PDB file of C-alpha atoms in Angstrom:
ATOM      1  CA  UNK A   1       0.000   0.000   0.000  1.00 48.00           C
ATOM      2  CA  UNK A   2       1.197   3.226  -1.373  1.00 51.00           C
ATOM      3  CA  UNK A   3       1.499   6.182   1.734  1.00 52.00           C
ATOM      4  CA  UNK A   4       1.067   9.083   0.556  1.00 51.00           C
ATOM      5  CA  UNK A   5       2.212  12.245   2.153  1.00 53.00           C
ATOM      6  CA  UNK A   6       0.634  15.662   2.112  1.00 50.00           C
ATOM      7  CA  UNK A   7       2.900  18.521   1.309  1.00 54.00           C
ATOM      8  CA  UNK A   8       4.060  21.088   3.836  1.00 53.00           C
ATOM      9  CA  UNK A   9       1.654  23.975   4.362  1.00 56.00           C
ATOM     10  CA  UNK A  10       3.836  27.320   3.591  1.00 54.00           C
ATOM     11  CA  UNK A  11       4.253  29.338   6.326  1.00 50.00           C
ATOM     12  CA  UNK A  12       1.882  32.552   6.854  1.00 51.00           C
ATOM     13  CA  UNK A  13       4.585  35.144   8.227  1.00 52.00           C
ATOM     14  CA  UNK A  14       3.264  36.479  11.498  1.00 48.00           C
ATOM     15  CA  UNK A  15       3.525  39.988  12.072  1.00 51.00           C
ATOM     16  CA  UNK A  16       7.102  41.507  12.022  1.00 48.00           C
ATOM     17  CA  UNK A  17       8.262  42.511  15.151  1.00 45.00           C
ATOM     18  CA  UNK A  18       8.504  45.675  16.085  1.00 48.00           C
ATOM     19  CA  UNK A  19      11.626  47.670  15.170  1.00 47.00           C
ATOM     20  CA  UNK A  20      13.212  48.959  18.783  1.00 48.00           C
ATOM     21  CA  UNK A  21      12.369  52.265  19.613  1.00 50.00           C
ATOM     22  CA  UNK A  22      15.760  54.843  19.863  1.00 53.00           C
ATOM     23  CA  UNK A  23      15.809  56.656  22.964  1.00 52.00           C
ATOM     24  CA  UNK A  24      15.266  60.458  22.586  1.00 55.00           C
ATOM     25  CA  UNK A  25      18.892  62.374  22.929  1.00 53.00           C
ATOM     26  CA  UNK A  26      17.597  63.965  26.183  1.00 63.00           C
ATOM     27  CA  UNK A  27      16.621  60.852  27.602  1.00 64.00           C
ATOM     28  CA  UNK A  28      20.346  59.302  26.363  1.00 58.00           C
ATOM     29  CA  UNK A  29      22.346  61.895  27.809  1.00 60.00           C
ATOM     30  CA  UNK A  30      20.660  62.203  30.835  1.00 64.00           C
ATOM     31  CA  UNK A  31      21.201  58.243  31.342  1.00 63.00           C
ATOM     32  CA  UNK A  32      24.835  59.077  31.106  1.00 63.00           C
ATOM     33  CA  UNK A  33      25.179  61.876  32.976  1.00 64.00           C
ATOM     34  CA  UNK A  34      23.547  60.098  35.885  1.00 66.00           C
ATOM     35  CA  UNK A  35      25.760  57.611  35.894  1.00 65.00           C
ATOM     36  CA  UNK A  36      29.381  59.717  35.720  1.00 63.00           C
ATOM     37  CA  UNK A  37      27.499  60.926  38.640  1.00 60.00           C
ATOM     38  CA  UNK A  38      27.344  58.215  40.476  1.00 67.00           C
ATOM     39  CA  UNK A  39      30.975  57.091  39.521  1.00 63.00           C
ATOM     40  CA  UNK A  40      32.163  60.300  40.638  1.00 61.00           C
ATOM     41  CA  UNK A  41      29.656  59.714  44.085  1.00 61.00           C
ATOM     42  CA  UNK A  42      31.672  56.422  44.352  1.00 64.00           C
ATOM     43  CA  UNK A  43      35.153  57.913  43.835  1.00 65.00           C
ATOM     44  CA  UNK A  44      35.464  60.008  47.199  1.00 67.00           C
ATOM     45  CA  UNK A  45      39.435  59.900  46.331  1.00 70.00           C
ATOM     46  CA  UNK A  46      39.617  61.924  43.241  1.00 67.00           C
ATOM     47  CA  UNK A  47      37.576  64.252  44.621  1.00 67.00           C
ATOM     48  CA  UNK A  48      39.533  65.088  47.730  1.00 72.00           C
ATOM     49  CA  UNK A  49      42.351  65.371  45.896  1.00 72.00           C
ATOM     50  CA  UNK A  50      40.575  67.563  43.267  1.00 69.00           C
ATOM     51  CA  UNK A  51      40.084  70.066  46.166  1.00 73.00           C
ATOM     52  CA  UNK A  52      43.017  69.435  48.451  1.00 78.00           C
ATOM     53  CA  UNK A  53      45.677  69.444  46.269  1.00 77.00           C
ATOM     54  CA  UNK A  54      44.969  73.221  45.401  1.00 76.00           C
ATOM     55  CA  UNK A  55      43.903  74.265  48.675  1.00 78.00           C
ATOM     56  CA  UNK A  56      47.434  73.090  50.348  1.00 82.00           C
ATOM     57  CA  UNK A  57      49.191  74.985  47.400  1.00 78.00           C
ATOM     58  CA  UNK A  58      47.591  77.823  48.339  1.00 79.00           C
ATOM     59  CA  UNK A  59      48.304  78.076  51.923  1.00 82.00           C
ATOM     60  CA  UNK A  60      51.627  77.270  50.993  1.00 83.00           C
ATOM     61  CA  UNK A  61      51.871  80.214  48.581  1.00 79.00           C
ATOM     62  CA  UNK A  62      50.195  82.118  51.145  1.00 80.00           C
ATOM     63  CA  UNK A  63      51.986  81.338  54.697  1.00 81.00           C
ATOM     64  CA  UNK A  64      55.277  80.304  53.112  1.00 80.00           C
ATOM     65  CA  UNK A  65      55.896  82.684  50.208  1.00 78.00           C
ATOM     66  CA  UNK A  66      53.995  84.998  50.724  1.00 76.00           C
ATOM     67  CA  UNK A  67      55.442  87.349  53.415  1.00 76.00           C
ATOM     68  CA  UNK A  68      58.334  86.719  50.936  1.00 77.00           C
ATOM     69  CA  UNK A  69      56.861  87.650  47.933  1.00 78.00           C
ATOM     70  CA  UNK A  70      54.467  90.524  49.644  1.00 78.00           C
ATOM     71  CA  UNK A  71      54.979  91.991  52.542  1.00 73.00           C
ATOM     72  CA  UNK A  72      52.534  93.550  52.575  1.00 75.00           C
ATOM     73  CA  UNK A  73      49.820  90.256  53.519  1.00 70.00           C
ATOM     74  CA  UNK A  74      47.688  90.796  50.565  1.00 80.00           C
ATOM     75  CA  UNK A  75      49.331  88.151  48.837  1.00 85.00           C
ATOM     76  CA  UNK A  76      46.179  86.017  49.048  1.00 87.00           C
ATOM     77  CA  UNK A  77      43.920  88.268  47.260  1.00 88.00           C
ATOM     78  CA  UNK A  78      46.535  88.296  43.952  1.00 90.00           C
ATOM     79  CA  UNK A  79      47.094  84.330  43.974  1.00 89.00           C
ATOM     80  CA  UNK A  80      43.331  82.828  44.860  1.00 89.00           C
ATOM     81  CA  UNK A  81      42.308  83.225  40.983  1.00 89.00           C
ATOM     82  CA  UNK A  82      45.331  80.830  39.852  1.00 88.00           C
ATOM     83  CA  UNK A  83      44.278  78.511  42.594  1.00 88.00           C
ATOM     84  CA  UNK A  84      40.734  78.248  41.266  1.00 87.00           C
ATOM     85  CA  UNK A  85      41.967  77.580  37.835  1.00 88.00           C
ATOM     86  CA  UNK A  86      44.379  75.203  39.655  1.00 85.00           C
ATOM     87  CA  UNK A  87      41.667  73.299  41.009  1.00 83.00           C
ATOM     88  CA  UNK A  88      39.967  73.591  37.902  1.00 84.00           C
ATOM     89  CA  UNK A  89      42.873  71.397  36.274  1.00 83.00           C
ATOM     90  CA  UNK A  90      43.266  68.986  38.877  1.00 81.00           C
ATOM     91  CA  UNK A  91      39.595  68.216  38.481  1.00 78.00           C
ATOM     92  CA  UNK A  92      39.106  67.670  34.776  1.00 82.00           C
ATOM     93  CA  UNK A  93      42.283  65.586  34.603  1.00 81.00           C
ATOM     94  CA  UNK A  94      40.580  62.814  35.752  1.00 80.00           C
ATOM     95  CA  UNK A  95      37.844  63.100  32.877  1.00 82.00           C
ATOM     96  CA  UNK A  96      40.739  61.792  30.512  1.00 83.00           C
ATOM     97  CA  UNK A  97      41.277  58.629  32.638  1.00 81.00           C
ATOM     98  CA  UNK A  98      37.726  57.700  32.935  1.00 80.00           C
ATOM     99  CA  UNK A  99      37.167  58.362  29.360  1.00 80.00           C
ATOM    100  CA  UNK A 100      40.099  56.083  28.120  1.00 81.00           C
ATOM    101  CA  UNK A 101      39.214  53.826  31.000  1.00 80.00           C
ATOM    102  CA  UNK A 102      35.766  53.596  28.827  1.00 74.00           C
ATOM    103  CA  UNK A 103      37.366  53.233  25.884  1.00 74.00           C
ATOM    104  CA  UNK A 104      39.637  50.487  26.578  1.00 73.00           C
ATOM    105  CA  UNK A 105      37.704  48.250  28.297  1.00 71.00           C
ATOM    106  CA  UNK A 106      34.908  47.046  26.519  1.00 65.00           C
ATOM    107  CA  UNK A 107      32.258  49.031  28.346  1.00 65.00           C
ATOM    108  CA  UNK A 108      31.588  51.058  24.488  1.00 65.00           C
ATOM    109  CA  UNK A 109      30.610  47.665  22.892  1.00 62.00           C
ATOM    110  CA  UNK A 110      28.152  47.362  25.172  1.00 64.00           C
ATOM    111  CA  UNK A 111      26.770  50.381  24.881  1.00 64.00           C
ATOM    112  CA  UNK A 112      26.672  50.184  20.863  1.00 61.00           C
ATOM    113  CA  UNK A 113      24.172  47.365  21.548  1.00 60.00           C
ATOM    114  CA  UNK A 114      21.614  49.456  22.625  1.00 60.00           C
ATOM    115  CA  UNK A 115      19.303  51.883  21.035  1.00 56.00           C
ATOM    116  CA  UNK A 116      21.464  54.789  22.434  1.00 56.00           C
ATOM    117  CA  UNK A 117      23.866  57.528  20.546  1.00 62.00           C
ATOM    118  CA  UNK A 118      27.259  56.029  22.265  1.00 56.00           C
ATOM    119  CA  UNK A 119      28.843  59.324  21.860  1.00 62.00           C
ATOM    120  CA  UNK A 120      26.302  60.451  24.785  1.00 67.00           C
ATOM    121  CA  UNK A 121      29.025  58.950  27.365  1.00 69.00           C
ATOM    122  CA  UNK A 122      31.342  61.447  26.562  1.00 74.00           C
ATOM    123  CA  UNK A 123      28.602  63.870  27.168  1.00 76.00           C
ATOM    124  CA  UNK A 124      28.116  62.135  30.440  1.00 77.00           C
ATOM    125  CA  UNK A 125      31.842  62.181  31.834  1.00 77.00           C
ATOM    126  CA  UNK A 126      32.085  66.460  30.498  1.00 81.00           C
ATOM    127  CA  UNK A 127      28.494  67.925  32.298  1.00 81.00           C
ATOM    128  CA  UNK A 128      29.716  65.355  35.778  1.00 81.00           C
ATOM    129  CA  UNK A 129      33.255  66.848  35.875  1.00 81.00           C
ATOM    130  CA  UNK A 130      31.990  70.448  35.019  1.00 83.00           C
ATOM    131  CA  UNK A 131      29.551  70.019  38.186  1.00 82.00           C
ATOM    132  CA  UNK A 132      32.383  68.335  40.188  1.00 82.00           C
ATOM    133  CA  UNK A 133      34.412  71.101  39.767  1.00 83.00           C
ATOM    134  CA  UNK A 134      32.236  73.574  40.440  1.00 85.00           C
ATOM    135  CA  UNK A 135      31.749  72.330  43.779  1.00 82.00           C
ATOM    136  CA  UNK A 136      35.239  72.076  44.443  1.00 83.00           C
ATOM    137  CA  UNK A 137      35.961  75.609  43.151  1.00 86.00           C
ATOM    138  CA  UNK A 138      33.480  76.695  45.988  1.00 86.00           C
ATOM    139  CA  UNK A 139      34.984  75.137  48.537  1.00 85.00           C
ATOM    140  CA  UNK A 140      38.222  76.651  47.570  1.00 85.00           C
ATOM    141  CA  UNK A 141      36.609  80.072  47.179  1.00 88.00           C
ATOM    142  CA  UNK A 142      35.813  79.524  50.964  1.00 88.00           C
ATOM    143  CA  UNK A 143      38.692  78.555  52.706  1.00 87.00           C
ATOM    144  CA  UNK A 144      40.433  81.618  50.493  1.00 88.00           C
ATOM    145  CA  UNK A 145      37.692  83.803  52.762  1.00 89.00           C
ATOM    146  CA  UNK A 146      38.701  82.004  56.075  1.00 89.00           C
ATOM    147  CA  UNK A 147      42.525  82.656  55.209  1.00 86.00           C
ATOM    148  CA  UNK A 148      42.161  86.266  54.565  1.00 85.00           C
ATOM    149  CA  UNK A 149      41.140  86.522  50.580  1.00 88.00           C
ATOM    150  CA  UNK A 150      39.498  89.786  50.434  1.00 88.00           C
ATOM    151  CA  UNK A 151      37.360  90.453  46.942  1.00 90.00           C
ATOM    152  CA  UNK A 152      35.960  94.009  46.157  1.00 89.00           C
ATOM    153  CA  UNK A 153      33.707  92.533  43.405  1.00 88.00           C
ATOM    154  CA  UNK A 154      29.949  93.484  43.223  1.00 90.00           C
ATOM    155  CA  UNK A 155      27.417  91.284  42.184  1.00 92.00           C
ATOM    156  CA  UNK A 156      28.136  91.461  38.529  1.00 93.00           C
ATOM    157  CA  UNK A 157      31.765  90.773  39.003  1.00 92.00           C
ATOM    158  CA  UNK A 158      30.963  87.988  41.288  1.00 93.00           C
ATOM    159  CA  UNK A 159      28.453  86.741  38.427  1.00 94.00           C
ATOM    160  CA  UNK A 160      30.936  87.521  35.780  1.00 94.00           C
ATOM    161  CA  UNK A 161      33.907  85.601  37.367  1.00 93.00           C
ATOM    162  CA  UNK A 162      31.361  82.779  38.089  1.00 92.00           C
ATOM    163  CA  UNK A 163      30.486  82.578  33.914  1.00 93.00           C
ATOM    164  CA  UNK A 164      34.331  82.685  33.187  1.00 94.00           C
ATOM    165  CA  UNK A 165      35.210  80.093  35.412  1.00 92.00           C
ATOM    166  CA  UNK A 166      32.597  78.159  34.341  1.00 92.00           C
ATOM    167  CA  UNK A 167      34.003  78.200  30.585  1.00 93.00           C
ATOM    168  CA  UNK A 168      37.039  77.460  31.636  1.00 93.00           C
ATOM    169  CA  UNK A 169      36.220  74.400  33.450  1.00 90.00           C
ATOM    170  CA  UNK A 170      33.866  73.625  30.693  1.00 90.00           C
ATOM    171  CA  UNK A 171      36.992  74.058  28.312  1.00 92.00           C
ATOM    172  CA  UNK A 172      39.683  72.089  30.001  1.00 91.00           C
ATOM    173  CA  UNK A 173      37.047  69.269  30.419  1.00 89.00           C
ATOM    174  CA  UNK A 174      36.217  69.001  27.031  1.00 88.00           C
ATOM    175  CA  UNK A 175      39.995  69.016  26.200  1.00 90.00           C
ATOM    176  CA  UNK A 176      40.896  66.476  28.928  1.00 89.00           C
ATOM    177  CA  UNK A 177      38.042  64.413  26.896  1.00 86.00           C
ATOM    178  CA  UNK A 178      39.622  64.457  23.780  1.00 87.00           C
ATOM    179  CA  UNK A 179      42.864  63.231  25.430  1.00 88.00           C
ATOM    180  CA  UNK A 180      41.540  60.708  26.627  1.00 85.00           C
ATOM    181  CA  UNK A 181      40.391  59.610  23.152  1.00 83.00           C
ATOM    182  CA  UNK A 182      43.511  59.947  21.813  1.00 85.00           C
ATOM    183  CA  UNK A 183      45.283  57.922  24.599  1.00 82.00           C
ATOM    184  CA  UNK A 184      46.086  54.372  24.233  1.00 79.00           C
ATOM    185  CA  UNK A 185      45.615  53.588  28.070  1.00 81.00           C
ATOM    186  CA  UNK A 186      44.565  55.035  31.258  1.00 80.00           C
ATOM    187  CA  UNK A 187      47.954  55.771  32.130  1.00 80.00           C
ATOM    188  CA  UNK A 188      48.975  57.298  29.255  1.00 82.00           C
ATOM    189  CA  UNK A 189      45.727  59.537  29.358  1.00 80.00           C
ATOM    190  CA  UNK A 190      47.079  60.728  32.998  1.00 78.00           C
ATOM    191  CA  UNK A 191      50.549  61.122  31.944  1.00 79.00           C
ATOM    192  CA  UNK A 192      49.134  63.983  28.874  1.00 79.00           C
ATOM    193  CA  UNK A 193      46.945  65.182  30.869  1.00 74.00           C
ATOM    194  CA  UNK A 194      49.655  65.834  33.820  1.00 76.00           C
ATOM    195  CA  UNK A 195      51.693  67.979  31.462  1.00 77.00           C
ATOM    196  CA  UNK A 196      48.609  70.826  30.708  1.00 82.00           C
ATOM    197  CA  UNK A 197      48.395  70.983  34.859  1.00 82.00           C
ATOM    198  CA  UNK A 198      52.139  73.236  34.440  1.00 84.00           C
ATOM    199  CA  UNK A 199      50.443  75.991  32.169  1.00 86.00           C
ATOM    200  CA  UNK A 200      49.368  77.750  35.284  1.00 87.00           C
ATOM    201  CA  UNK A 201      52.720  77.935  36.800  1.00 88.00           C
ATOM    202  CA  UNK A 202      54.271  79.501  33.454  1.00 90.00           C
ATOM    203  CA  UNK A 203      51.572  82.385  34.074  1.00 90.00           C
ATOM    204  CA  UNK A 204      50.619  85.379  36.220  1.00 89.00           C
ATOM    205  CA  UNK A 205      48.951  83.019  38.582  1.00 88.00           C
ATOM    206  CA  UNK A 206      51.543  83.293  41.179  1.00 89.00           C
ATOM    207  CA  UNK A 207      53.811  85.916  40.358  1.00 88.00           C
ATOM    208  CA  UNK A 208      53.543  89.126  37.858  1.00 89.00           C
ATOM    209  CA  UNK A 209      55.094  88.377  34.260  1.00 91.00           C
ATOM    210  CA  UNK A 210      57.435  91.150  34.320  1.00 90.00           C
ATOM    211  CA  UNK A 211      59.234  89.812  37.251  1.00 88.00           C
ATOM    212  CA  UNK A 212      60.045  86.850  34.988  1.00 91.00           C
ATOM    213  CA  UNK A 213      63.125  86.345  33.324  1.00 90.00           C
ATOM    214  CA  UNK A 214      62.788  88.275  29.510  1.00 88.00           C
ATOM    215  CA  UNK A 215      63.077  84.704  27.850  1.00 88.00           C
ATOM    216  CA  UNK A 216      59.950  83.594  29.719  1.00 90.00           C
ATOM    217  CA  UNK A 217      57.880  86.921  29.820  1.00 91.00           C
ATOM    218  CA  UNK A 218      56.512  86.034  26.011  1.00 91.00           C
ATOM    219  CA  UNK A 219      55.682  82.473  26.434  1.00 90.00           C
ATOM    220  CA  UNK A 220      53.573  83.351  30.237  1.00 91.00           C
ATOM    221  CA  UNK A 221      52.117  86.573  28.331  1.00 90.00           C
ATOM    222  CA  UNK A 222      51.162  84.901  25.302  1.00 89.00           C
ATOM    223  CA  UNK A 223      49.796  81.579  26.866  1.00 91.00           C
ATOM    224  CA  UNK A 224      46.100  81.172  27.122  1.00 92.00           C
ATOM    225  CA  UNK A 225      46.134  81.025  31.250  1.00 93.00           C
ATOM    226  CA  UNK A 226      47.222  84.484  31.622  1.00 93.00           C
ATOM    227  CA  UNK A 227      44.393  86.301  30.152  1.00 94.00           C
ATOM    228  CA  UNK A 228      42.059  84.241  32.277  1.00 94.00           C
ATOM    229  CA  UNK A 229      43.612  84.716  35.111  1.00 94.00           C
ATOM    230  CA  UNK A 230      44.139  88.351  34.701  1.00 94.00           C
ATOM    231  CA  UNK A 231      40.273  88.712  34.083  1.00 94.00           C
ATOM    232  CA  UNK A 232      38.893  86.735  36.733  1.00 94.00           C
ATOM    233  CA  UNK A 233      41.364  88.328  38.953  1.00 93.00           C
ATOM    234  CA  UNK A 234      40.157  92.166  37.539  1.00 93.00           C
ATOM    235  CA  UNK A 235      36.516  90.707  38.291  1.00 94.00           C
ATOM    236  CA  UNK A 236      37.083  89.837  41.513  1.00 92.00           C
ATOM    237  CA  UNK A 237      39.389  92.638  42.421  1.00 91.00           C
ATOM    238  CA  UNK A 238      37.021  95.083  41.133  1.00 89.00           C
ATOM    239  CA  UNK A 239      39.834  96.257  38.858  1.00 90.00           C
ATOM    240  CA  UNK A 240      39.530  97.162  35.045  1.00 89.00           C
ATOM    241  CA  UNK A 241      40.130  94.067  32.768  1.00 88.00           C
ATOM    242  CA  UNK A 242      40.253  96.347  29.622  1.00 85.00           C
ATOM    243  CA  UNK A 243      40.796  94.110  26.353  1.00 89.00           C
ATOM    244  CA  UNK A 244      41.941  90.986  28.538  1.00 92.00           C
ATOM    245  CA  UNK A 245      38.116  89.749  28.986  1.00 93.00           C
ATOM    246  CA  UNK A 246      37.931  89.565  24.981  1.00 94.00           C
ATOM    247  CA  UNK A 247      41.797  87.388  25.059  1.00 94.00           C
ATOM    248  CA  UNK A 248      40.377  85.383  27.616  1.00 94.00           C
ATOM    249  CA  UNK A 249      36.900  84.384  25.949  1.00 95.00           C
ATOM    250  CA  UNK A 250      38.470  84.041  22.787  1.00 95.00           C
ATOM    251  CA  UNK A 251      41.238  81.681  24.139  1.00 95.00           C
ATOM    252  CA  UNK A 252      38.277  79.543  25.852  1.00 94.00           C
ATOM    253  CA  UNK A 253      35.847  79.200  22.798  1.00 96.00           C
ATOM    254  CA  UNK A 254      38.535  78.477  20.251  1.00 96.00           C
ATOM    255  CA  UNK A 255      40.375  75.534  22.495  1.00 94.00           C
ATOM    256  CA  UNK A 256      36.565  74.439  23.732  1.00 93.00           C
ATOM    257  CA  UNK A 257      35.903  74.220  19.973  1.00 94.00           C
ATOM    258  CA  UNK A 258      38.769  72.365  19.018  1.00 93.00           C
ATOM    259  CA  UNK A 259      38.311  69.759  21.892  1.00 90.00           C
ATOM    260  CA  UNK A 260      34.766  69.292  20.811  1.00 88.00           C
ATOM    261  CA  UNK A 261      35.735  68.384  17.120  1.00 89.00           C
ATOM    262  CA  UNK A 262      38.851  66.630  18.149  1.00 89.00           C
ATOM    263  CA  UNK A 263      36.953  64.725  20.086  1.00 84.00           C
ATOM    264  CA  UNK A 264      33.589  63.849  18.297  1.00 81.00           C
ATOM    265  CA  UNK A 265      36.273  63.008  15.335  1.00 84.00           C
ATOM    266  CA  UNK A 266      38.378  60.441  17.548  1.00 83.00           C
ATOM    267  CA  UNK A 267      35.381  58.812  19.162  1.00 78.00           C
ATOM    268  CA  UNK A 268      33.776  58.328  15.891  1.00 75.00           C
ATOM    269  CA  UNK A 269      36.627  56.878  14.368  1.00 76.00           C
ATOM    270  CA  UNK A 270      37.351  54.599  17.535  1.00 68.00           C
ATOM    271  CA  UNK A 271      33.875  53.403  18.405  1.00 63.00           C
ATOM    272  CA  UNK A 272      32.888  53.064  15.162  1.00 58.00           C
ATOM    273  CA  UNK A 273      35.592  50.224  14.460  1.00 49.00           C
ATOM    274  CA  UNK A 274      34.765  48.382  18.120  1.00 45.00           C
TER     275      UNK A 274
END
């Protein structure tokens, strides 16, 4: 007897599924800024030493040098704004560790699995440090007052050095970013970083540029650090910052703008081959 066998029924395709939903940018950056917040919750350490390490410089320049370089005590009030952009460095240097700690350690493939613009964690580590710092240029602000750092600013100078500072710390992120990027490891991200933390000392941050030798005077008046200072100082000081505001918000835009395309070019080209 002959079996005969009934041909397979072609399958009806079900209905496709549904093609995952992309999170809006707001709702991707905000993911990532919440969590270089909590990293940065997590790493007490870096941010002691973000605020230490410029407040014991400063009473050293103060009680130390100072008498020494002033003797008149009002030492203090001229070196404060070099600390703050002190502090300022010491902060965003660790942005270019835990950038190329992200970058080196798998954490981006991850990310590219998920419905997420990856280049959002950069955003995440910049708007973190930029608050970080903030906080930590505050509490240097107030031990300045407890040591004797006496401002004449008004409001608007108060507001004014606030918004410059600000950029700055905004600008040294983003350019602590892009090193990190470009670093191979961790390390080597600290070790670049390490070398932009010596601009302030070739500057007027601690002493005046014509008291430098003539060799140095050009490089410290011609450096980007010098400007800033000299305006946040004439801010604070209630003194008149003439052209120096226009050096030192051109300086900040120009190297913020760099960092930013320097670095959305290098993560690009990085993640992208992951």
């Amino acid at each position: 007897m002959t079996t005969l066998i009934a041909p397979p029924r072609p399958a009806v395709p079900g209905p496709a599924a549904p093609a995952r939903a992309r999170l809006g940018a707001f709702t991707a950056e905000s993911t990532f800024i919440g969590r270089s917040f909590r990293h940065s919750v997590r790493d007490v350490e870096a941010l002691l030493m973000a605020i230490m390490l410029p407040t014991m410089l400063m009473l050293m320049f103060t009680f130390i040098f100072g008498n020494a370089i002033d003797p008149s005590g009002g030492y203090v009030d001229y070196v404060v704004p070099g600390i703050i952009l002190l502090c300022a460095g010491f902060g965003a240097s660790s942005t270019a560790i835990s950038v190329s700690r992200d970058m080196t350690t798998g954490i981006i493939d991850r990310f590219r699995t998920m419905p997420v613009r990856s280049g959002a964690v950069l955003t995440g580590h910049v708007v973190a440090s930029l608050a970080r710092n903030l906080v930590a240029t505050g509490v240097v602000i107030v031990v300045a007052l407890l040591v004797g750092f006496r401002p004449d600013a008004t409001l608007l100078g108060w507001l004014a050095a606030f918004g410059l500072v600000a950029l700055y710390i905004l600008t040294i992120t983003y350019l602590f970013a892009a090193i990190g990027l470009a670093a191979s490891s961790p390390e080597a991200a600290s070790g670049f970083g390490f070398i932009l933390l010596f601009l302030p000392y070739v500057s007027s941050a601690f002493v005046p540029v014509e008291t430098m030798p003539e060799w140095l005077q050009w490089v410290a008046e011609y450096q980007p650090i010098t400007p800033i200072i000299e305006t946040i100082r004439g801010f604070l000081m209630d003194t008149p910052v003439d052209d120096t505001v226009w050096w030192a918000l051109g300086w900040c835009l120009a190297i913020l703008l760099v960092a930013i395309v320097w670095g959305g070019l290098l993560f690009r080209r990085k993640a992208g081959r992951r």
